[in-house]
Coordinates of C-alpha atoms in Angstrom, one line a residue:
M765 CA 37.8 67.0 -0.4
K766 CA 39.5 70.0 1.8
F767 CA 37.9 70.2 3.7
K768 CA 40.4 71.8 5.9
K769 CA 42.6 68.9 6.4
Y770 CA 44.2 69.4 9.8
L771 CA 46.5 66.5 10.5
L772 CA 48.3 65.3 13.6
A773 CA 47.6 65.4 17.4
L774 CA 48.7 63.5 22.2
F775 CA 46.9 60.7 23.8
P776 CA 48.2 59.3 27.1
L777 CA 49.9 55.9 26.9
F778 CA 47.9 54.4 29.7
A779 CA 44.6 55.2 28.0
I780 CA 45.8 53.6 24.8
A781 CA 46.8 50.5 26.8
L782 CA 43.4 50.3 28.3
I783 CA 41.6 50.7 25.0
L784 CA 43.7 48.0 23.3
S785 CA 43.8 45.6 26.2
G786 CA 41.4 43.4 24.4
C787 CA 43.0 43.6 21.0
G788 CA 45.2 40.7 21.4
S789 CA 49.0 40.1 21.6
N790 CA 51.6 39.1 19.2
T791 CA 51.0 35.4 20.1
E792 CA 47.3 35.5 19.1
K793 CA 46.0 34.5 15.7
D794 CA 45.4 37.4 13.4
D795 CA 41.7 38.0 12.6
K796 CA 41.7 38.1 8.8
K797 CA 38.4 39.9 8.7
T798 CA 39.2 42.7 11.1
L799 CA 41.5 45.6 10.2
A800 CA 42.9 47.7 13.1
I801 CA 44.1 51.2 12.1
S802 CA 45.7 54.1 13.9
S803 CA 44.1 57.6 13.7
N804 CA 45.9 60.8 14.6
D805 CA 42.8 62.2 16.3
V806 CA 39.1 61.8 17.0
I807 CA 36.3 62.2 14.4
A808 CA 35.1 65.8 14.8
T809 CA 31.8 65.1 13.0
M810 CA 30.1 62.6 10.8
D811 CA 27.8 65.2 9.3
S812 CA 28.9 65.3 5.6
S813 CA 27.7 68.9 5.3
M814 CA 29.9 70.0 8.1
N815 CA 33.0 67.9 7.9
T816 CA 36.2 69.8 7.0
D817 CA 39.1 67.3 7.8
V818 CA 40.7 64.1 6.5
I819 CA 39.7 62.0 9.5
G820 CA 36.0 62.7 9.1
S821 CA 36.5 62.4 5.3
Q822 CA 38.0 58.9 5.6
N823 CA 35.3 57.6 7.9
L824 CA 32.5 59.1 5.7
S825 CA 34.1 57.3 2.8
N826 CA 34.0 54.1 4.8
T827 CA 30.4 54.5 5.7
M828 CA 28.8 56.5 2.8
E829 CA 28.6 56.3 -0.9
G830 CA 28.4 59.2 -3.4
L831 CA 28.2 59.3 -7.1
Y832 CA 31.8 58.1 -7.6
R833 CA 34.6 56.6 -5.6
F834 CA 38.4 56.6 -6.1
D835 CA 40.1 53.2 -6.0
G836 CA 43.7 54.2 -5.9
K837 CA 44.1 56.8 -8.6
K838 CA 41.2 55.4 -10.7
L839 CA 37.8 57.1 -10.6
Q840 CA 35.0 54.5 -10.6
P841 CA 31.2 54.6 -10.6
A842 CA 29.6 54.2 -7.2
M843 CA 25.9 55.3 -6.8
A844 CA 26.1 56.4 -10.4
K845 CA 25.8 53.6 -12.9
K846 CA 28.6 55.0 -15.0
I847 CA 31.1 57.9 -15.3
V848 CA 28.9 60.6 -17.0
K849 CA 30.1 62.9 -19.7
P850 CA 28.4 66.3 -19.7
T851 CA 26.1 67.8 -22.4
N852 CA 25.1 71.4 -23.1
N853 CA 28.7 72.5 -23.7
G854 CA 29.9 70.9 -20.5
K855 CA 27.2 72.4 -18.2
T856 CA 24.7 69.5 -17.7
Y857 CA 25.2 66.1 -16.2
T858 CA 22.4 63.6 -16.3
I859 CA 23.1 60.7 -13.9
E860 CA 21.4 57.4 -13.7
L861 CA 21.6 55.9 -10.1
R862 CA 21.8 52.3 -9.0
H863 CA 18.8 50.9 -7.1
T864 CA 20.4 50.7 -3.6
K865 CA 19.3 50.9 0.0
W866 CA 20.2 52.7 3.2
S867 CA 21.3 50.5 6.1
N868 CA 17.8 50.7 7.5
G869 CA 16.4 49.1 4.3
K870 CA 14.9 52.3 2.8
P871 CA 15.8 53.1 -0.9
V872 CA 18.5 55.6 -1.7
T873 CA 16.9 58.0 -4.2
A874 CA 17.8 60.9 -6.3
Q875 CA 15.9 63.1 -3.8
D876 CA 18.4 62.1 -1.1
F877 CA 21.1 63.8 -3.2
V878 CA 18.9 66.9 -3.8
Y879 CA 18.2 67.2 -0.1
A880 CA 21.9 66.9 0.9
W881 CA 23.2 69.3 -1.7
R882 CA 20.6 71.9 -0.8
R883 CA 21.3 71.5 2.9
T884 CA 25.1 72.1 2.4
V885 CA 24.7 75.4 0.5
D886 CA 21.9 76.7 2.7
P887 CA 23.3 79.6 4.7
K888 CA 21.3 78.3 7.7
T889 CA 23.5 75.2 7.8
A890 CA 26.7 77.4 7.9
S891 CA 28.8 74.8 6.2
E892 CA 32.4 75.9 5.9
Y893 CA 32.5 73.8 2.7
A894 CA 29.6 75.4 0.9
Y895 CA 32.1 77.2 -1.3
I896 CA 33.0 73.9 -3.0
Y897 CA 29.7 74.1 -4.8
S898 CA 30.7 77.2 -6.6
G899 CA 30.0 76.8 -10.3
I900 CA 26.9 74.7 -9.8
K901 CA 23.9 76.8 -10.9
N902 CA 22.9 79.4 -8.2
A903 CA 25.2 77.9 -5.5
D904 CA 27.0 81.2 -4.8
K905 CA 23.8 83.2 -4.7
I906 CA 22.2 80.8 -2.4
S907 CA 25.2 80.8 0.0
A908 CA 25.1 84.6 0.0
G909 CA 21.3 84.5 0.8
K910 CA 20.3 86.0 -2.5
K911 CA 18.4 83.0 -3.8
P912 CA 16.3 80.3 -2.3
V913 CA 17.9 76.8 -1.8
N914 CA 15.4 75.2 -4.2
T915 CA 17.0 77.0 -7.1
L916 CA 20.2 75.1 -6.8
G917 CA 21.2 73.4 -10.0
I918 CA 20.2 69.8 -9.0
K919 CA 16.9 68.1 -9.5
A920 CA 15.5 64.6 -9.4
L921 CA 14.1 63.7 -12.9
N922 CA 12.6 60.6 -11.3
K923 CA 13.4 58.3 -8.4
Y924 CA 16.7 57.2 -9.7
K925 CA 17.8 59.9 -12.1
L926 CA 19.6 63.2 -11.3
Q927 CA 20.3 66.2 -13.3
V928 CA 23.0 68.7 -12.3
D929 CA 23.2 72.1 -14.1
L930 CA 26.3 74.2 -13.9
E931 CA 26.8 77.9 -14.5
T932 CA 30.1 77.3 -16.3
P933 CA 31.8 74.0 -17.1
I934 CA 33.8 72.4 -14.3
P935 CA 36.5 70.3 -15.9
Y936 CA 37.1 68.3 -12.7
F937 CA 33.4 67.8 -11.8
N938 CA 33.3 64.0 -11.6
A939 CA 36.4 64.0 -9.3
L940 CA 34.9 66.9 -7.3
V941 CA 31.7 65.1 -6.3
V942 CA 33.6 62.2 -4.7
N943 CA 34.1 64.5 -1.7
S944 CA 31.9 64.3 1.4
P945 CA 29.9 67.5 0.9
F946 CA 28.3 65.8 -2.1
L947 CA 27.2 62.6 -0.3
P948 CA 23.5 61.9 0.0
L949 CA 21.6 62.2 3.3
Y950 CA 18.7 60.4 4.7
K951 CA 16.4 63.3 5.6
P952 CA 14.4 61.7 8.4
A953 CA 17.6 60.9 10.3
V954 CA 19.0 64.4 9.9
E955 CA 15.8 66.1 10.9
K956 CA 15.2 63.9 14.0
A957 CA 18.7 64.5 15.3
G958 CA 18.7 68.3 14.6
K959 CA 21.9 70.0 15.6
Q960 CA 23.2 66.8 17.1
Y961 CA 23.3 65.1 13.8
G962 CA 26.7 63.6 13.1
L963 CA 27.8 63.7 16.7
K964 CA 26.8 60.1 17.6
S965 CA 26.2 57.0 15.6
T966 CA 22.8 56.3 17.2
G967 CA 20.0 57.2 14.7
M968 CA 22.4 57.6 11.7
V969 CA 21.9 55.5 8.6
F970 CA 24.6 54.7 6.0
N971 CA 24.7 53.6 2.4
G972 CA 28.4 52.8 2.2
P973 CA 30.5 49.7 2.7
F974 CA 30.5 49.9 6.5
K975 CA 28.3 51.1 9.4
L976 CA 29.7 53.2 12.3
I977 CA 28.4 51.7 15.6
N978 CA 28.3 52.7 19.3
W979 CA 30.2 56.0 18.7
N980 CA 30.1 59.4 20.2
V981 CA 32.0 62.4 19.1
S982 CA 34.5 62.4 22.0
D983 CA 35.5 58.8 21.6
N984 CA 39.1 57.9 21.2
D985 CA 38.3 54.6 19.5
W986 CA 35.5 53.5 17.2
T987 CA 34.3 50.5 15.2
E988 CA 32.7 50.1 11.8
V989 CA 31.1 46.9 10.7
K990 CA 30.2 45.6 7.2
N991 CA 27.0 47.0 5.8
N992 CA 25.2 44.1 4.1
K993 CA 22.8 46.6 2.5
Y994 CA 25.7 48.1 0.5
W995 CA 25.2 47.7 -3.2
N996 CA 28.7 46.3 -3.6
A997 CA 28.7 44.3 -0.4
K998 CA 30.0 41.2 -2.2
K999 CA 33.2 43.0 -3.0
V1000 CA 33.8 44.1 0.7
R1001 CA 36.2 41.5 2.2
L1002 CA 36.5 42.9 5.7
N1003 CA 33.9 42.5 8.3
K1004 CA 35.1 45.1 10.8
L1005 CA 37.3 48.2 11.0
E1006 CA 38.7 49.2 14.4
Y1007 CA 40.2 52.7 14.8
Y1008 CA 42.4 53.8 17.7
V1009 CA 43.6 57.4 18.3
V1010 CA 47.3 57.2 18.7
K1011 CA 49.0 60.6 19.1
D1012 CA 52.3 59.5 20.5
A1013 CA 54.6 57.9 17.9
N1014 CA 56.4 55.6 20.3
T1015 CA 53.1 54.3 21.7
G1016 CA 51.9 53.7 18.1
L1017 CA 55.1 51.8 17.2
N1018 CA 54.8 49.6 20.3
L1019 CA 51.2 48.7 19.3
Y1020 CA 52.3 47.9 15.8
D1021 CA 55.2 45.8 16.8
T1022 CA 53.0 43.7 19.1
N1023 CA 50.4 43.2 16.4
R1024 CA 47.7 45.2 18.1
I1025 CA 47.2 47.4 15.1
N1026 CA 47.7 46.4 11.4
R1027 CA 48.5 49.9 10.1
L1028 CA 50.3 52.8 11.8
Q1029 CA 49.7 56.0 9.9
Q1030 CA 51.4 59.4 9.5
I1031 CA 54.7 58.6 11.3
S1032 CA 57.2 61.4 11.5
G1033 CA 60.4 62.7 13.1
D1034 CA 62.7 60.4 15.0
T1035 CA 60.2 57.5 14.8
A1036 CA 60.1 57.7 11.0
R1037 CA 63.9 57.5 10.8
Q1038 CA 63.8 54.6 13.3
V1039 CA 61.4 52.5 11.2
S1040 CA 62.6 53.4 7.7
N1041 CA 64.4 50.1 7.5
Y1042 CA 61.2 48.0 8.3
K1043 CA 60.2 45.8 5.3
T1044 CA 56.6 47.1 5.9
F1045 CA 57.6 50.8 5.8
S1046 CA 56.2 52.9 3.0
S1047 CA 56.4 56.6 2.3
E1048 CA 53.6 58.1 0.1
Q1049 CA 53.9 61.5 -1.4
T1050 CA 50.5 63.1 -0.7
A1051 CA 48.7 66.0 -2.4
S1052 CA 48.9 67.7 1.0
N1053 CA 50.7 70.9 1.9
Y1054 CA 51.5 72.4 5.3
Y1055 CA 51.7 76.2 5.5
L1056 CA 51.8 79.1 7.9
E1057 CA 48.9 81.5 7.8
L1058 CA 49.3 85.0 9.2
N1059 CA 46.3 86.8 10.6
Q1060 CA 46.0 89.8 8.3
K1061 CA 42.7 90.8 9.6
K1062 CA 43.9 91.0 13.2
Y1063 CA 47.2 92.6 12.4
K1064 CA 47.7 95.2 9.8
F1065 CA 51.4 94.6 10.1
F1066 CA 50.9 91.2 8.3
R1067 CA 49.4 92.9 5.3
N1068 CA 52.9 94.2 4.4
K1069 CA 54.3 91.9 1.6
K1070 CA 57.9 92.4 2.7
I1071 CA 57.1 91.2 6.2
R1072 CA 55.5 88.1 4.8
Q1073 CA 58.4 87.5 2.5
A1074 CA 60.8 87.9 5.3
I1075 CA 59.0 85.3 7.4
S1076 CA 59.1 82.9 4.6
M1077 CA 62.8 83.4 3.8
S1078 CA 63.8 83.0 7.5
I1079 CA 62.7 79.3 7.5
D1080 CA 65.3 76.7 6.5
R1081 CA 62.9 74.1 4.9
Q1082 CA 65.8 71.7 4.2
Q1083 CA 66.5 71.4 7.9
L1084 CA 62.8 71.3 8.7
T1085 CA 62.0 68.4 6.4
Q1086 CA 65.2 66.4 6.8
N1087 CA 66.0 66.7 10.5
I1088 CA 62.8 67.8 12.3
L1089 CA 60.3 65.8 10.2
G1090 CA 62.5 62.8 9.6
K1091 CA 62.2 63.1 5.8
T1092 CA 58.4 62.9 5.9
G1093 CA 58.1 66.3 4.2
G1094 CA 59.1 67.5 0.8
I1095 CA 60.3 71.0 0.1
E1096 CA 57.7 73.1 -1.7
D1097 CA 58.0 76.5 -3.3
T1098 CA 54.3 77.0 -4.0
L1099 CA 51.1 76.2 -2.2
V1100 CA 50.3 73.8 -5.0
P1101 CA 51.9 70.3 -4.4
E1102 CA 54.1 68.6 -6.9
K1103 CA 53.2 65.4 -8.8
M1104 CA 49.5 66.2 -8.6
S1105 CA 48.6 68.0 -11.8
Y1106 CA 50.2 68.2 -15.3
N1107 CA 50.1 70.6 -18.3
P1108 CA 47.3 69.2 -20.6
K1109 CA 49.5 69.9 -23.6
T1110 CA 53.1 69.2 -22.5
G1111 CA 52.7 67.0 -19.5
T1112 CA 54.9 69.3 -17.4
D1113 CA 54.3 69.2 -13.6
F1114 CA 52.4 72.4 -12.6
T1115 CA 55.1 73.2 -10.0
K1116 CA 57.9 72.9 -12.6
E1117 CA 56.5 75.3 -15.1
K1118 CA 59.0 78.1 -16.1
T1119 CA 56.4 80.7 -15.3
L1120 CA 57.1 80.1 -11.6
D1121 CA 60.9 80.2 -11.8
S1122 CA 61.1 83.9 -11.0
V1123 CA 59.0 83.7 -7.7
N1124 CA 60.3 80.5 -6.2
K1125 CA 63.0 82.5 -4.5
Y1126 CA 60.5 83.8 -2.0
S1127 CA 60.2 80.3 -0.6
E1128 CA 63.9 79.7 -0.3
Y1129 CA 66.0 80.1 2.9
N1130 CA 67.8 83.4 2.7
P1131 CA 68.3 84.9 6.2
K1132 CA 70.3 87.9 4.9
L1133 CA 67.6 89.0 2.5
A1134 CA 64.9 88.1 5.1
K1135 CA 66.5 90.5 7.6
K1136 CA 66.7 93.2 5.0
L1137 CA 63.0 92.9 4.0
W1138 CA 62.0 92.6 7.7
K1139 CA 63.7 95.9 8.6
E1140 CA 62.1 97.6 5.5
G1141 CA 58.7 96.2 6.5
I1142 CA 59.2 97.4 10.1
K1143 CA 60.0 100.9 8.8
E1144 CA 57.0 101.0 6.4
T1145 CA 54.5 99.9 9.0
G1146 CA 55.9 101.9 11.9
Q1147 CA 56.1 98.8 14.1
K1148 CA 58.8 98.2 16.7
D1149 CA 59.3 95.1 18.8
L1150 CA 56.7 92.5 18.0
S1151 CA 55.3 89.5 20.0
F1152 CA 53.3 86.8 18.3
T1153 CA 52.1 83.3 19.1
I1154 CA 52.2 80.3 16.7
L1155 CA 49.1 78.2 17.0
G1156 CA 49.5 74.5 16.3
D1157 CA 48.5 70.9 17.1
D1158 CA 49.4 69.2 20.3
T1159 CA 51.2 66.1 19.0
D1160 CA 54.9 65.5 19.7
A1161 CA 55.7 66.0 16.0
A1162 CA 53.7 69.2 15.8
K1163 CA 55.3 70.6 18.9
K1164 CA 58.8 69.9 17.5
Q1165 CA 57.9 71.4 14.2
D1166 CA 56.5 74.6 15.9
E1167 CA 59.5 74.9 18.2
F1168 CA 61.7 74.8 15.1
L1169 CA 59.7 77.6 13.4
Q1170 CA 59.8 79.6 16.7
G1171 CA 63.6 79.3 16.7
Q1172 CA 64.0 80.2 13.1
L1173 CA 61.9 83.4 13.4
A1174 CA 63.7 84.5 16.6
K1175 CA 67.1 83.8 15.1
N1176 CA 66.7 85.6 11.8
L1177 CA 64.2 88.4 12.4
P1178 CA 65.4 91.1 14.8
G1179 CA 63.0 92.3 17.5
I1180 CA 60.5 89.5 17.2
K1181 CA 59.3 87.4 20.1
V1182 CA 57.4 84.2 19.3
S1183 CA 55.6 82.0 21.7
L1184 CA 53.7 78.7 21.1
Q1185 CA 50.2 77.5 21.7
N1186 CA 49.7 73.8 21.0
V1187 CA 46.2 72.6 21.4
P1188 CA 44.1 69.6 20.5
F1189 CA 43.1 69.2 16.8
K1190 CA 39.5 70.3 17.2
S1191 CA 40.4 73.4 19.3
R1192 CA 43.0 74.4 16.6
L1193 CA 40.3 74.0 14.0
D1194 CA 37.8 76.1 15.9
K1195 CA 40.4 78.8 16.6
S1196 CA 41.5 79.0 13.0
I1197 CA 37.9 79.3 11.7
S1198 CA 37.1 82.0 14.3
G1199 CA 40.3 84.0 13.6
D1200 CA 41.5 83.5 17.2
F1201 CA 45.2 83.3 16.3
D1202 CA 48.3 85.3 15.3
M1203 CA 50.0 82.7 13.2
V1204 CA 48.7 79.2 12.6
V1205 CA 50.2 76.1 11.0
S1206 CA 47.5 74.8 8.7
A1207 CA 47.3 71.9 6.2
W1208 CA 45.3 71.3 3.1
T1209 CA 44.8 68.1 1.1
A1210 CA 43.6 68.2 -2.5
D1211 CA 39.8 67.7 -2.9
F1212 CA 40.7 66.6 -6.5
P1213 CA 43.9 66.5 -8.5
D1214 CA 43.8 70.0 -9.9
P1215 CA 45.6 73.3 -8.8
I1216 CA 42.3 75.1 -8.3
S1217 CA 41.7 72.9 -5.2
F1218 CA 44.4 74.8 -3.5
L1219 CA 44.2 78.2 -5.3
S1220 CA 40.5 78.7 -4.5
C1221 CA 41.4 78.5 -0.7
F1222 CA 43.1 81.8 -0.8
T1223 CA 40.7 84.1 -2.6
S1224 CA 39.4 87.0 -0.6
D1225 CA 36.0 85.5 -0.1
S1226 CA 37.0 81.9 0.6
S1227 CA 35.8 80.5 3.9
I1228 CA 39.0 78.5 4.1
N1229 CA 41.2 81.6 3.9
D1230 CA 41.7 81.9 7.7
G1231 CA 44.6 84.4 7.3
K1232 CA 42.3 86.7 5.2
Y1233 CA 44.9 87.3 2.5
S1234 CA 43.5 89.4 -0.3
N1235 CA 44.7 90.4 -3.8
K1236 CA 42.2 91.5 -6.4
A1237 CA 44.4 90.4 -9.4
Y1238 CA 44.7 87.0 -7.8
D1239 CA 41.0 86.7 -7.2
A1240 CA 40.3 87.7 -10.9
L1241 CA 42.7 85.0 -12.2
V1242 CA 41.2 82.3 -10.1
K1243 CA 37.7 83.3 -11.1
K1244 CA 38.7 83.5 -14.8
S1245 CA 40.1 79.9 -14.6
M1246 CA 36.7 78.7 -13.2
T1247 CA 34.5 80.7 -15.6
T1248 CA 35.6 82.4 -18.8
D1249 CA 38.4 79.9 -19.5
A1250 CA 36.9 76.8 -18.0
N1251 CA 36.5 75.1 -21.4
N1252 CA 39.9 76.3 -22.7
E1253 CA 42.6 74.0 -21.3
S1254 CA 45.6 76.1 -22.2
A1255 CA 44.1 79.4 -21.1
R1256 CA 42.8 77.9 -17.8
W1257 CA 46.3 76.4 -17.1
Q1258 CA 47.9 79.8 -17.7
D1259 CA 45.4 81.5 -15.4
M1260 CA 46.3 79.2 -12.6
L1261 CA 50.0 79.6 -13.2
D1262 CA 49.7 83.4 -13.1
A1263 CA 47.6 83.2 -10.0
T1264 CA 50.2 81.0 -8.3
K1265 CA 52.9 83.4 -9.3
I1266 CA 51.1 86.2 -7.5
L1267 CA 50.3 84.1 -4.4
T1268 CA 54.0 82.9 -4.2
E1269 CA 55.5 86.4 -4.6
D1270 CA 53.0 87.8 -2.1
Q1271 CA 53.5 84.9 0.3
G1272 CA 49.7 85.1 1.0
A1273 CA 50.3 82.0 3.0
V1274 CA 53.9 80.7 3.7
A1275 CA 54.4 77.2 2.2
L1276 CA 56.3 75.0 4.6
Y1277 CA 56.4 71.5 3.1
Q1278 CA 54.5 68.8 1.2
L1279 CA 53.6 65.8 3.3
N1280 CA 55.3 62.5 2.6
Q1281 CA 53.2 60.2 4.7
A1282 CA 55.2 57.5 6.4
N1283 CA 53.3 54.4 7.3
L1284 CA 53.8 50.9 8.6
T1285 CA 51.4 48.4 7.1
K1286 CA 51.4 44.7 7.9
S1287 CA 52.5 42.6 4.9
N1288 CA 49.2 40.7 4.8
V1289 CA 47.2 43.9 4.3
K1290 CA 46.6 44.3 0.6
N1291 CA 45.2 47.1 -1.7
Y1292 CA 45.8 49.9 0.9
R1293 CA 46.3 52.6 -1.8
I1294 CA 46.2 56.3 -1.5
S1295 CA 43.8 58.3 -3.8
P1296 CA 44.3 61.8 -5.3
N1297 CA 42.2 63.3 -2.5
G1298 CA 44.3 61.7 0.3
G1299 CA 41.8 59.0 1.2
Y1300 CA 41.8 55.2 1.0
N1301 CA 39.1 53.0 -0.5
L1302 CA 38.5 50.3 2.1
V1303 CA 36.1 48.5 -0.1
T1304 CA 38.9 46.7 -1.9
V1305 CA 41.3 46.3 1.1
Y1306 CA 41.7 42.8 2.5
K1307 CA 44.0 40.7 4.6
K1308 CA 45.7 37.7 3.0

């Protein structure tokens, strides 16, 4: 989904030790039905209409079931009986649902999807992810308050049959609705909890493979147990998932080495280098990009293209990815990650298309040109000495990354003073959304394997566009790819390439690196495979 995927965050060693004191030692027998996993931070919300990050997304995938589910790279039917092909020139999907139950024994119906989808696009809900419904009939007008929610292009034809109507074809529709904003909701539970829905497990019901129990939003550990009401419960081989927030890499490594956790995720920096020779080490190239957003609403200065280009060219990404991140980042020229999407005619990686060759230079380290553009931008905007703060996460890895960026800007851009503000994940998310920042290191993971999942984030009206970058030509190309050219593969592909060319030359957001996620996974843990939207299907995971 995107959910704004903010990754990384610093939990005291003594607290981790207390939490895990009952998890066993390296001399105890391994529980084959329990999987212990590290998490970089707490769950911000379990409200599928409000979630915007990968942590919430993963745990919603663990506990809820939508129309489809990724298993590795393969899209499979979930609540839907089969993968549906559209009719009406690509604009109508008629979906037969399985006869399944919520964890409280009540049936999951087509109306549960209708209620959930309408709730997400309703302006009263204020979902940051409502934009992802764009293209579904009347979604944009409903979000803008111009049409009532009951005009959304979804209806229950009967108890177990849905019809979805689009304004224009969405080529990636089936992959799109895997994401958490499209999950069903049990209306009585939502209405009873009110604004507190999704902030504690009490009162929540689930239709997925596991149930979240005894959890509150501030908890640094949580447990999910097998949901015997799940339609595919016979395929679920684990009885329990245990998550522990581990923000310090050395603490995490100690817990892994002593068999207290089975999977240590998102390792970086010195620790990644240290464990790269482990037989259980893996590095997965994700469809996730980190980038620097400049607050163009707060500072007119950042609206100057030369200034943004200068900032980009002052950053040595080779040094950042190899030395600071411990080879857990891949250099990216564009905000679209590589090895995610391919030309439907030629099979060429989107990021390797010749159309982009002329603009990739704006993401390359060139301190001499950076200084020249900086001085020209200073002169054009009438600015003098400038002081800014980079907002980032409070993990050790994030702090080192931000210190590196601070040093690069100070070294290569005369007259600039850069300070750092490293805060907990949720605080950074809140500050980004509210615009309470100068520069912020953001991250995005593909909602589905298509360039538009990234490009739509930077249109002028996108709720994810925290830096408030705006370019009318860019907006028009993105819109064209999603409407006029939606059914024309070649034209749509070219629209997205042309939009990427504008975004890269403008440096609307400064691409930093593509995440190569380094993990340690015990050798007896099987089928832990990453999906195109950055999640893992724990239905098929087991311990041998």
